mmCIF file of C-alpha atoms and ligand atoms in Angstrom:
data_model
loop_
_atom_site.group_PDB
_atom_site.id
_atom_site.type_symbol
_atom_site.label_atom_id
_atom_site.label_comp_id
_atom_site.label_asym_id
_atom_site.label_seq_id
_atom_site.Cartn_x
_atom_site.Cartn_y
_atom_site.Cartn_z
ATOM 1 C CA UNK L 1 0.000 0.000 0.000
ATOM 2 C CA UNK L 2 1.551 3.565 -1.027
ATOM 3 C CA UNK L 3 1.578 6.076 1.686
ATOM 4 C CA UNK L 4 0.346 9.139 1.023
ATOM 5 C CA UNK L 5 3.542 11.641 -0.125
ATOM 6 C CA UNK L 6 3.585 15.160 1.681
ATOM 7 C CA UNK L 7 3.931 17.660 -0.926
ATOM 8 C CA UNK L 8 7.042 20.333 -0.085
ATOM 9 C CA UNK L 9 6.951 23.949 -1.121
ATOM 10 C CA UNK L 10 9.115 22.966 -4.012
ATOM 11 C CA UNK L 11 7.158 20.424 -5.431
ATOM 12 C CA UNK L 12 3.986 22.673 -5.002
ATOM 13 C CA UNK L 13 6.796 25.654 -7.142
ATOM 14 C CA UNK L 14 7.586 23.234 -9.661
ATOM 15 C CA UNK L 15 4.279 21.981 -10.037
ATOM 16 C CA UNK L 16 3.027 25.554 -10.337
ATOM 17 C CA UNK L 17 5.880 26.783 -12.790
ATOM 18 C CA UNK L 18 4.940 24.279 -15.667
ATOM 19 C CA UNK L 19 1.491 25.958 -15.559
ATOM 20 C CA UNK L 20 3.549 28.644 -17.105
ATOM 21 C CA UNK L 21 4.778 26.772 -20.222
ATOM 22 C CA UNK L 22 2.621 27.170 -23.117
ATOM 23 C CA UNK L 23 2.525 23.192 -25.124
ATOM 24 C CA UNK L 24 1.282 25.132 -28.826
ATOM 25 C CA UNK L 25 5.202 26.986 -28.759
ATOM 26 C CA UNK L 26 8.258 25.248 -29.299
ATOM 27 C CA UNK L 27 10.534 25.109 -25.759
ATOM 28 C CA UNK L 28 14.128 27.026 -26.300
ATOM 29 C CA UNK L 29 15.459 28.085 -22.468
ATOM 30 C CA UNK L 30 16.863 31.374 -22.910
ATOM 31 C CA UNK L 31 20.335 31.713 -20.230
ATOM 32 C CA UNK L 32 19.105 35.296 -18.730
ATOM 33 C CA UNK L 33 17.089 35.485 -16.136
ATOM 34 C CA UNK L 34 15.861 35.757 -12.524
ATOM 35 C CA UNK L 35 12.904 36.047 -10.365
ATOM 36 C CA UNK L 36 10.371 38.759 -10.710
ATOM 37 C CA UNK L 37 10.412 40.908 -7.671
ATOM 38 C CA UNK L 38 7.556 42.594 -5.565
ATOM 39 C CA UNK L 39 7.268 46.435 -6.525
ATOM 40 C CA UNK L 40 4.326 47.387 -4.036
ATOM 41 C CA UNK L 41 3.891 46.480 -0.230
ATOM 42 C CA UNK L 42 -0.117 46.549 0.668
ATOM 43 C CA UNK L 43 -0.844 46.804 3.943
ATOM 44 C CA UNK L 44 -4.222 45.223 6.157
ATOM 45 C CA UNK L 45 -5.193 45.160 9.192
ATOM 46 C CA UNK L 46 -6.695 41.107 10.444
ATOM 47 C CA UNK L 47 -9.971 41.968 11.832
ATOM 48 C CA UNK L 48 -9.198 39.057 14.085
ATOM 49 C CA UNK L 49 -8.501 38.493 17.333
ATOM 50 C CA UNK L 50 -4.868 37.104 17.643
ATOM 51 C CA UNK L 51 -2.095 36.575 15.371
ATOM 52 C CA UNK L 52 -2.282 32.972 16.298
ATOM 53 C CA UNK L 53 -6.041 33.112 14.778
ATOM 54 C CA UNK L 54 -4.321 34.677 11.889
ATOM 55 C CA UNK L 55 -1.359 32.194 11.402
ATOM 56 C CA UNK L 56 -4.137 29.568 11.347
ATOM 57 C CA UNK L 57 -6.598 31.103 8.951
ATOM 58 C CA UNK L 58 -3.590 31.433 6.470
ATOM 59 C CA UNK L 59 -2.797 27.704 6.844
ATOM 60 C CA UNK L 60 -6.277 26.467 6.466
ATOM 61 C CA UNK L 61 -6.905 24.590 3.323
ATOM 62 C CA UNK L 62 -10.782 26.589 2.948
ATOM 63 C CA UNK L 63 -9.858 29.887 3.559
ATOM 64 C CA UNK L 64 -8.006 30.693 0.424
ATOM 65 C CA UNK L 65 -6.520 33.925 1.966
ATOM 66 C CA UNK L 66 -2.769 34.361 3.015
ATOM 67 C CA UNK L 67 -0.120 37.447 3.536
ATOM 68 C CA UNK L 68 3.772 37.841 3.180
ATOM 69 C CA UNK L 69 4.109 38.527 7.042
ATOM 70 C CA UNK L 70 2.085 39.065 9.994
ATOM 71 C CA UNK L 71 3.076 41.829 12.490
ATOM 72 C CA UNK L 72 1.939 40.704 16.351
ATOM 73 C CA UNK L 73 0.819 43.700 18.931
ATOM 74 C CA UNK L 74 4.141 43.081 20.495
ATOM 75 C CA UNK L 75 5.992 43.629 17.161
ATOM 76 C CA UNK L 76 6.698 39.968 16.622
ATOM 77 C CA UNK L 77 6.929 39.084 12.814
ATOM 78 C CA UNK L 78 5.756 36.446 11.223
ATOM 79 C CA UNK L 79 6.894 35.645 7.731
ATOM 80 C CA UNK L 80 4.673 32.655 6.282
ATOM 81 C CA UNK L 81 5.408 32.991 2.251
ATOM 82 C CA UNK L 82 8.747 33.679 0.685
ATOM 83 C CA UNK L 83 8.336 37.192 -0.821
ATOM 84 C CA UNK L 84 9.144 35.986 -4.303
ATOM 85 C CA UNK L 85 5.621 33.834 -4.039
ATOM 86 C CA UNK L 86 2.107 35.721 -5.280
ATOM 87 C CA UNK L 87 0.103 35.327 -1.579
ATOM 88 C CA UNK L 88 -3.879 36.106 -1.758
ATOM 89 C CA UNK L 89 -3.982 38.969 0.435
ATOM 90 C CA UNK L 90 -5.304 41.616 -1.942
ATOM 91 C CA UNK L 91 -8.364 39.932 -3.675
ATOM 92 C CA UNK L 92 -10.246 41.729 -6.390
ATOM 93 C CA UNK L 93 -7.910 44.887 -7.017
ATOM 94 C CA UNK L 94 -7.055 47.785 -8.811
ATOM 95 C CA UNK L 95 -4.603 50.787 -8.414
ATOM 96 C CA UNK L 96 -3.738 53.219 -11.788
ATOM 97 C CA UNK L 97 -3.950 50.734 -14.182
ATOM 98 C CA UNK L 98 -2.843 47.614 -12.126
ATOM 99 C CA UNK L 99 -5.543 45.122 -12.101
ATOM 100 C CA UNK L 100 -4.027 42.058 -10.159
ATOM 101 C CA UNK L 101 -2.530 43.875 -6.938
ATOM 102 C CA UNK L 102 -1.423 40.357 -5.857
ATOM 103 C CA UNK L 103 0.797 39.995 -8.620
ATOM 104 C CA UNK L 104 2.928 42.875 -8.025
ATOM 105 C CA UNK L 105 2.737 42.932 -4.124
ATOM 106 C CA UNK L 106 3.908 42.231 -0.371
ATOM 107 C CA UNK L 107 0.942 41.579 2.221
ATOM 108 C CA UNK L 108 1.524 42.818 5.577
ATOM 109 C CA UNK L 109 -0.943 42.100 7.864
ATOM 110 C CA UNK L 110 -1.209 43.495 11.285
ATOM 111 C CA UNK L 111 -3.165 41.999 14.655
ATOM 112 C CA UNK L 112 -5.732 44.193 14.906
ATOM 113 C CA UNK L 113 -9.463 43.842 15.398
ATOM 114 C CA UNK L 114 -10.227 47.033 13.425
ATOM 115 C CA UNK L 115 -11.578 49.119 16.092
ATOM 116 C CA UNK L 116 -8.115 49.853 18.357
ATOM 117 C CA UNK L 117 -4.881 51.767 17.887
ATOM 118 C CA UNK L 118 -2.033 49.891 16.713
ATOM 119 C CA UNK L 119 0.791 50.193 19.470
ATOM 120 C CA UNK L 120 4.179 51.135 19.117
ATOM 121 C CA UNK L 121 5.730 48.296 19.198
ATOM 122 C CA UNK L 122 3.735 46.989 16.262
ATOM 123 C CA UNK L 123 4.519 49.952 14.628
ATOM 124 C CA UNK L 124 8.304 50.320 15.135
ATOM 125 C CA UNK L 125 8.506 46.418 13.752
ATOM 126 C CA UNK L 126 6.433 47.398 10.772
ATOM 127 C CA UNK L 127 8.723 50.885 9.676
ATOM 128 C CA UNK L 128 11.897 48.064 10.060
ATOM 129 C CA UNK L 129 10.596 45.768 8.271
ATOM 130 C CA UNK L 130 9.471 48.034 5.501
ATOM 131 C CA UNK L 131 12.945 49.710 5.594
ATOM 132 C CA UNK L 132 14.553 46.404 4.633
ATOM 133 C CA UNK L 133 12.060 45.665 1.960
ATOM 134 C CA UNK L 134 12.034 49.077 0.282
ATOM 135 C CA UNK L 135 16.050 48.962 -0.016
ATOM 136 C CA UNK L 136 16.024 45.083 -1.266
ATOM 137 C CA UNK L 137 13.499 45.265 -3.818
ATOM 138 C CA UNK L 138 13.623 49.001 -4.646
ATOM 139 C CA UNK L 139 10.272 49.966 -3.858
ATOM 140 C CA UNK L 140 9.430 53.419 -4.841
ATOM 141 C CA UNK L 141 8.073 55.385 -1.759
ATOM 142 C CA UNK L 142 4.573 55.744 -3.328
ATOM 143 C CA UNK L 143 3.551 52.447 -3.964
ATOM 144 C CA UNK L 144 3.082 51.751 -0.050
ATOM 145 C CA UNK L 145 -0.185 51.295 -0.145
ATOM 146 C CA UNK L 146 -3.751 50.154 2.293
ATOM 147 C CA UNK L 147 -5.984 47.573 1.510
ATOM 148 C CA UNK L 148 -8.402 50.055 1.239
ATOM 149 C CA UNK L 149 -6.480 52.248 -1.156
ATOM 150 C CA UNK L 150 -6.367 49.489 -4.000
ATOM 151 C CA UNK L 151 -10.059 48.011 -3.232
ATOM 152 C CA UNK L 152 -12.256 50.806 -1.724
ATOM 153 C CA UNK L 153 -15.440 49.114 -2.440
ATOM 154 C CA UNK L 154 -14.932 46.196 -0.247
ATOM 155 C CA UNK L 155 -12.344 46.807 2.363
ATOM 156 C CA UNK L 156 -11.594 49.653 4.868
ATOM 157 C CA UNK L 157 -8.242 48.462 6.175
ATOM 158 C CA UNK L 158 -5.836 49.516 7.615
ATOM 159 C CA UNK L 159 -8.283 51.672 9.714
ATOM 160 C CA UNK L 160 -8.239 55.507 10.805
ATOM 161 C CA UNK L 161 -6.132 54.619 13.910
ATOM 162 C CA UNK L 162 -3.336 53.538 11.134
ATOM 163 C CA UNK L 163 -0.601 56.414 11.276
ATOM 164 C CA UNK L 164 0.142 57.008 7.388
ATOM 165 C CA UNK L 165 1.599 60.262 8.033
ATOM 166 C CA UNK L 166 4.231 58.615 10.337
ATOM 167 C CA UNK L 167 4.962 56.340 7.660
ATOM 168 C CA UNK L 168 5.243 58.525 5.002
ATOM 169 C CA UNK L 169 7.757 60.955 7.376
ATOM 170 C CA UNK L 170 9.980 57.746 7.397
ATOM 171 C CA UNK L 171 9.645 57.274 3.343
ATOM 172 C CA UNK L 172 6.818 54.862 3.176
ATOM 173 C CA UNK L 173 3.604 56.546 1.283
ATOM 174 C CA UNK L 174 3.023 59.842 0.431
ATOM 175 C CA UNK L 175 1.533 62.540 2.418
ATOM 176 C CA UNK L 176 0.633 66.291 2.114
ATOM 177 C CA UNK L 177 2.247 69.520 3.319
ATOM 178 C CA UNK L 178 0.043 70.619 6.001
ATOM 179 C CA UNK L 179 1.636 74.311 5.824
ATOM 180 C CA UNK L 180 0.412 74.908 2.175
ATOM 181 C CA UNK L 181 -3.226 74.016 1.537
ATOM 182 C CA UNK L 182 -4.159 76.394 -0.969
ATOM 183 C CA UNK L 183 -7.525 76.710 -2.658
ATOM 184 C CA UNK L 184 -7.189 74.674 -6.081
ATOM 185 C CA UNK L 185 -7.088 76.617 -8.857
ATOM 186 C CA UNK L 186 -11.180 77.028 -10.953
ATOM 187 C CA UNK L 187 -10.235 74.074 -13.221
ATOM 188 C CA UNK L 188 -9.373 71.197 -10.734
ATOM 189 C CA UNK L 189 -11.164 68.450 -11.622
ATOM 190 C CA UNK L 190 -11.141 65.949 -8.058
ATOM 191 C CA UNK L 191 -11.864 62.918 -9.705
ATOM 192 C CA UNK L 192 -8.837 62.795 -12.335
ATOM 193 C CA UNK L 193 -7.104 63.757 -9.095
ATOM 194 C CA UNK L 194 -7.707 61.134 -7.455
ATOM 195 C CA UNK L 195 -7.637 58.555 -10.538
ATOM 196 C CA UNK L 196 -3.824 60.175 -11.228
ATOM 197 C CA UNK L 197 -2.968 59.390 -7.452
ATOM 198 C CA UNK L 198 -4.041 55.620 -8.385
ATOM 199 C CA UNK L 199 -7.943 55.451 -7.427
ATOM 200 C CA UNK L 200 -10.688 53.475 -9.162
ATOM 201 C CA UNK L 201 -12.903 55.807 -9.442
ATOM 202 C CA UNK L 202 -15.562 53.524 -11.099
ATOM 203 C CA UNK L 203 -17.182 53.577 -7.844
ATOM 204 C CA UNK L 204 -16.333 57.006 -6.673
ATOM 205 C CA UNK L 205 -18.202 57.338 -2.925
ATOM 206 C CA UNK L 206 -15.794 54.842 -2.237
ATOM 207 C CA UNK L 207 -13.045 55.992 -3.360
ATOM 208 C CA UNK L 208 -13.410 59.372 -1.425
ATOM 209 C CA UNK L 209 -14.201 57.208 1.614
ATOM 210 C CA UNK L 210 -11.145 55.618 1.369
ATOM 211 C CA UNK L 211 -9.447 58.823 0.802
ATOM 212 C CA UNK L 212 -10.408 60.630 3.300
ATOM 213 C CA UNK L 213 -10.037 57.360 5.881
ATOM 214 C CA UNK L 214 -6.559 57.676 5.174
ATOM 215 C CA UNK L 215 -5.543 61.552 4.647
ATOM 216 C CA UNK L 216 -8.502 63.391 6.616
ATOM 217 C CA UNK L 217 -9.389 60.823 9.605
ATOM 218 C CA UNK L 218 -11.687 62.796 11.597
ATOM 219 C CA UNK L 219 -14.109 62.628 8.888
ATOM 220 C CA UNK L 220 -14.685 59.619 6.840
ATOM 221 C CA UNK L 221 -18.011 60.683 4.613
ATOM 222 C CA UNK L 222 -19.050 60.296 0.921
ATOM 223 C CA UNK L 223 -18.530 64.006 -0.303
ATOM 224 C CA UNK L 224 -15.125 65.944 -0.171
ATOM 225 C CA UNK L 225 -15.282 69.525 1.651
ATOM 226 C CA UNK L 226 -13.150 72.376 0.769
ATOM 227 C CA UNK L 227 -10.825 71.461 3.375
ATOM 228 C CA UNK L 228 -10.512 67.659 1.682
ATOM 229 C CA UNK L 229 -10.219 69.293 -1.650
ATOM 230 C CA UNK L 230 -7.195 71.319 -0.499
ATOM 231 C CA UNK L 231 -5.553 68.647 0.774
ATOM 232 C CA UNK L 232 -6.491 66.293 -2.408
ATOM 233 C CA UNK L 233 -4.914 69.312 -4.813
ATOM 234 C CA UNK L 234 -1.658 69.369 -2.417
ATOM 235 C CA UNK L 235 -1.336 65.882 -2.945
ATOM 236 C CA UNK L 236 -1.862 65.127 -6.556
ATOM 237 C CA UNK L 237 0.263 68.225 -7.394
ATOM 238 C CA UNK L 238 3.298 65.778 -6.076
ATOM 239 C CA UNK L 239 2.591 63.494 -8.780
ATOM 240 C CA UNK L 240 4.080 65.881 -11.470
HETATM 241 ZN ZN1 LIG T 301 -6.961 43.481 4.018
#
């Protein structure tokens, strides 16, 4: 009787990798190459209760949900896929014109039910952590990104106790200058604003929701006010 074979990472790689060859082409290996490297880092927040609830929902054969790394409330990290590997962490997705966030991305996930500050020492192992990846893989500073940023219709994470603007002071993210929120000028048009900042604005309440959950806080509704419009024009005039 055969017992039944574990299957290792590596088989599960190789396995995965001949998905990639197509049979109607003829086979020549080229000599030059390596492996594709993440170019965005998305960050979430668990909406569970522990990070050993996490670990366990990312091992789970049902769940079909995983992440890069997992960040514990005492700034314990987790790392549970090699970052070279696509995790599911991003779902349905879309920033600028990227339609598959997952491809492209790092998931960081953080223990936190949603509803609580994130402490320090959570924190302070995140901004190391990104500080390595951001050097290794080159990861331009703007393409640190929520959950919420690249799929405002169905998530909110990270939430409004996440502190973007302490990330972006250490180069993670973008953020405005507080000291110069002019009025935008007669012919600002909001929603190519926030479509050139990397919005899908198909559904556009959300998108402002999502905006204003990470840049404004305090207020989290469907319509931008004059002060959210400043701060929208400050931003989007650092894309140029
Ligand atoms: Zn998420």
């Amino acid at each position: 009787m055969a017992l039944p074979v574990a299957i290792t990472t590596e088989d599960k790689i190789k396995m995965l990798m001949r998905e990639g060859i197509n049979k109607n082409a003829d086979w020549s290996e080229a000599a030059h190459y390596d492996i594709r490297k993440p170019n965005f880092v998305i960050i979430h927040h668990t909406a569970q209760h522990s990070i050993a609830q996490t670990i366990r929902t990312f091992q789970l054969e049902h769940t079909k949900v995983s992440a890069h790394y997992v960040i514990g409330k005492d700034g314990r990290v987790v790392q549970m896929l090699n970052d070279y590997l696509r995790s599911w962490h991003a779902g349905r997705s879309k920033w600028g014109n990227i339609t598959d966030m997952n491809s492209v991305s790092l998931g960081i996930e953080l223990d936190n039910n949603g509803r609580e500050p994130f402490p320090d020492a959570q924190i302070n192992a995140l901004l190391t952590l990104l500080d390595t990846l951001k050097a290794k893989y080159q990861i331009p500073f703007t393409n640190f990104l929520g959950h919420a940023d690249v799929a405002p219709a169905r998530k909110n994470d990270p939430s409004v106790f996440f502190p973007w603007k302490r990330l972006a002071d250490r180069g993670f993210g973008v953020w405005y200058d507080e000291s110069n929120l002019v009025p935008p000028a007669d012919n600002f048009n909001y929603v190519d604003a926030l479509r050139i900042i990397g919005y899908d604005v198909s559904n556009l309440h959300a998108a402002i929701v999502a905006f204003k959950r990470k840049f404004i806080v305090t207020d989290v509704g469907k319509e931008l006010t004059d002060y959210d419009r400043r701060v929208l024009y400050n931003l989007y005039r650092r894309y140029f």
